[in-house]
GROMACS .gro file of C-alpha atoms in nm:
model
  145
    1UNK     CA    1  20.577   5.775  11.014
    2UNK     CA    2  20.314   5.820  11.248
    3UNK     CA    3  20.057   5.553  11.353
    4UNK     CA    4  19.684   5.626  11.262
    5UNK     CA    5  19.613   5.542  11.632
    6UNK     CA    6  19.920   5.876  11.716
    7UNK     CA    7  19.686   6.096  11.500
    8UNK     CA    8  19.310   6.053  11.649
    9UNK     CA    9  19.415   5.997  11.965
   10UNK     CA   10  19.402   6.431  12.061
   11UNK     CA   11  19.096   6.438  11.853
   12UNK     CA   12  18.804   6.615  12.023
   13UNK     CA   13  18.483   6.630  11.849
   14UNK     CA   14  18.259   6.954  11.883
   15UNK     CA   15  17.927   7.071  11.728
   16UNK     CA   16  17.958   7.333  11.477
   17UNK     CA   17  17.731   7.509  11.307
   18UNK     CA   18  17.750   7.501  10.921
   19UNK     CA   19  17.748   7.855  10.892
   20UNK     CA   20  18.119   7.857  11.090
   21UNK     CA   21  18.224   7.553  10.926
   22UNK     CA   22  18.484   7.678  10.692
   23UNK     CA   23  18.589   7.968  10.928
   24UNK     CA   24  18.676   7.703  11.211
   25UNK     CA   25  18.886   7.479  10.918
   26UNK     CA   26  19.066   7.774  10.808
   27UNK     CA   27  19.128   7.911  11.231
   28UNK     CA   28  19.268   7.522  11.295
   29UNK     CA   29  19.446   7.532  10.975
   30UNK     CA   30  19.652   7.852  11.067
   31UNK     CA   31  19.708   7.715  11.406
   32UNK     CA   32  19.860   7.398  11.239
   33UNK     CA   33  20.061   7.608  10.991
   34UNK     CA   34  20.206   7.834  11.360
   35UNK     CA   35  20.308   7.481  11.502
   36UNK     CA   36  20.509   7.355  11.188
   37UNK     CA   37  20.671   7.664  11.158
   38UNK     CA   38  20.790   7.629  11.506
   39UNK     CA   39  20.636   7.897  11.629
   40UNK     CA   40  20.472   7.886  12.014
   41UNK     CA   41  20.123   7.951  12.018
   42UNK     CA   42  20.007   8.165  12.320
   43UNK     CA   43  19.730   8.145  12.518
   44UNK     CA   44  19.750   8.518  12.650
   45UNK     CA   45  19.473   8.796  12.543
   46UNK     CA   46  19.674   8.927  12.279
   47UNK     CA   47  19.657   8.647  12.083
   48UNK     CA   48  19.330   8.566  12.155
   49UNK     CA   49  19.242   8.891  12.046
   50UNK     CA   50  19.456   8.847  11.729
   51UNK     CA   51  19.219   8.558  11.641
   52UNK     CA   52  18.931   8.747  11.697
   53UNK     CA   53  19.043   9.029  11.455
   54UNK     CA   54  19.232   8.826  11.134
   55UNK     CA   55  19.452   8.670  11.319
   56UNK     CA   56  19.695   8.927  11.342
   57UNK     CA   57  19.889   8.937  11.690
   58UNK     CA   58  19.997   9.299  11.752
   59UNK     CA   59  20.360   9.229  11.737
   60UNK     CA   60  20.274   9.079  11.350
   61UNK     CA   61  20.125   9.391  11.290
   62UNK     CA   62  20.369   9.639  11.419
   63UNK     CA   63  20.616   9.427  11.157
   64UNK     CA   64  20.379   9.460  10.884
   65UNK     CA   65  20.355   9.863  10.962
   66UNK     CA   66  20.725   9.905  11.003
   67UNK     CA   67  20.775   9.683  10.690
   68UNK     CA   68  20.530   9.892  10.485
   69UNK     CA   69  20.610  10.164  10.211
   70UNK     CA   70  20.495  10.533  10.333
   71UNK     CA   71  20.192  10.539  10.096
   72UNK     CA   72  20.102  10.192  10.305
   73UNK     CA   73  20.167  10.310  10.601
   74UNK     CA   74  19.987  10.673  10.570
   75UNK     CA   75  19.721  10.440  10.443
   76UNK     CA   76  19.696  10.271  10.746
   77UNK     CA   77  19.759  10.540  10.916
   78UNK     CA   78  19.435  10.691  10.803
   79UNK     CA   79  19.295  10.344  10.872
   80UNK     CA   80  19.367  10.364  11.215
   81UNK     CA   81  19.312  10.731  11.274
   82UNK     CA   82  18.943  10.634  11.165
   83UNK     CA   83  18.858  10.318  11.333
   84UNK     CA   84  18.537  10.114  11.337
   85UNK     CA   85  18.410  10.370  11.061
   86UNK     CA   86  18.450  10.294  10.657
   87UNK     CA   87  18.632  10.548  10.483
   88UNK     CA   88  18.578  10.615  10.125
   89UNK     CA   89  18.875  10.580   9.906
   90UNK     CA   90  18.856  10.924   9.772
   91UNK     CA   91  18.948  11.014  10.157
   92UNK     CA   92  19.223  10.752  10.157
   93UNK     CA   93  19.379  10.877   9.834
   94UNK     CA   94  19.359  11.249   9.992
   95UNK     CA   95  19.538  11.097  10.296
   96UNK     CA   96  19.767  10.930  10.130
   97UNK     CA   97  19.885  11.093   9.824
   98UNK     CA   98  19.686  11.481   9.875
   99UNK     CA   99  19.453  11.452   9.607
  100UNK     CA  100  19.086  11.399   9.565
  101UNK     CA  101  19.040  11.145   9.283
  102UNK     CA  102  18.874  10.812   9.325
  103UNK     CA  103  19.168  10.668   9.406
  104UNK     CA  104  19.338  10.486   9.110
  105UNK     CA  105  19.713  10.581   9.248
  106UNK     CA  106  19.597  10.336   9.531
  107UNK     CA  107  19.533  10.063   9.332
  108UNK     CA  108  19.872   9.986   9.261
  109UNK     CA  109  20.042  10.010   9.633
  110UNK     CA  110  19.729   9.795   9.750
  111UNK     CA  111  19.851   9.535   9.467
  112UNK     CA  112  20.199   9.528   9.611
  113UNK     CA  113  20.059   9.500   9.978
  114UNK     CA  114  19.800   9.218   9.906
  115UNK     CA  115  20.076   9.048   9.772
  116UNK     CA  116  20.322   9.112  10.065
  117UNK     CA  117  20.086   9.001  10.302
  118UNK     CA  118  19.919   8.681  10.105
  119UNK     CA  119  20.334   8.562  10.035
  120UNK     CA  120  20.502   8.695  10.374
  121UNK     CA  121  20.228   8.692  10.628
  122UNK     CA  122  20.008   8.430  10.493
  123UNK     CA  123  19.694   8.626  10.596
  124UNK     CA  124  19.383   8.815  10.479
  125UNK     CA  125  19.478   9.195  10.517
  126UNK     CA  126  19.429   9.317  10.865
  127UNK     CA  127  19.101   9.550  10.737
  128UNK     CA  128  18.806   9.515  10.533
  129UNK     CA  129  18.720   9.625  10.197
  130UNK     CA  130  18.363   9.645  10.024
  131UNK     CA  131  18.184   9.828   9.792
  132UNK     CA  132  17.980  10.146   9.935
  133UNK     CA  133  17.681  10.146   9.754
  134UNK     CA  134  17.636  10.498   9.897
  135UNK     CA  135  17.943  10.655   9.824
  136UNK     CA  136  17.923  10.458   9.508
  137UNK     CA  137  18.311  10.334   9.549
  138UNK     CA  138  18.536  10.096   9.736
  139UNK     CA  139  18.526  10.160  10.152
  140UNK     CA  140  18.763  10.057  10.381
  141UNK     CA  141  18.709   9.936  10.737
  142UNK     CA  142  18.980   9.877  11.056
  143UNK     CA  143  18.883   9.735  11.369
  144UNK     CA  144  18.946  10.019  11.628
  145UNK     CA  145  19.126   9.732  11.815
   0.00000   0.00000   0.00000
């Protein structure tokens, strides 16, 4: 077992604002969670980018695309085809399946994805989700990274 003295002595301390506090636990938590797993942790832009964007690396999310179902990956598709805007799911439904409904056929391959990527990748999915008070339904946003 490990001394106390072996655990504090790579310890840094830096200022953080409160605001960032829990996003800076959960940034050295993943990076702790890469190192267990054995994986090497890169210092090149892709990865920094990765961090910047929900920590997905673009080979993780060339696995996650090639791992998908097609209704995931014309989803993403769509996603990607339309990035840095929020797209309605009534357009994502269209895109996806060819119809124009609010998008209830949706709900059930997003199920199966959240659950894929919370069990396999361990990460929040790789765009955002709210509710469009204008379009008075769920939007969906992607990075154009």
């Amino acid at each position: 077992m490990e001394s106390k003295e072996r655990l504090t002595e790579d310890l840094v301390e830096i200022p953080v604002p409160k605001r960032h506090l829990m996003e800076v636990y959960r940034l050295i938590g993943t990076l702790e969670a890469k190192e267990s797993q054995g994986e090497a942790i890169k210092a090149d832009m892709g990865d920094v980018e990765a961090v910047e964007n929900g920590d997905w690396s673009p080979n993780e999310l060339r696995m996650l695309y090639d791992q998908s179902p097609p209704a995931m990956i014309k989803l993403l598709d769509c996603l990607a085809d339309n990035g840095d805007r929020w797209v309605p799911i009534r357009e994502l439904n269209q895109a996806v399946y060819g119809e124009d409904d609010s998008g209830h056929k949706l709900g059930g391959a997003l199920g199966a994805f959240g659950r894929r990527v919370k069990n396999r990748h361990r990460k929040p999915w790789p765009f955002k989700v709210q509710w469009g008070h204008e379009e008075q339904m769920l939007v969906y946003f992607m990075d154009s990274w």
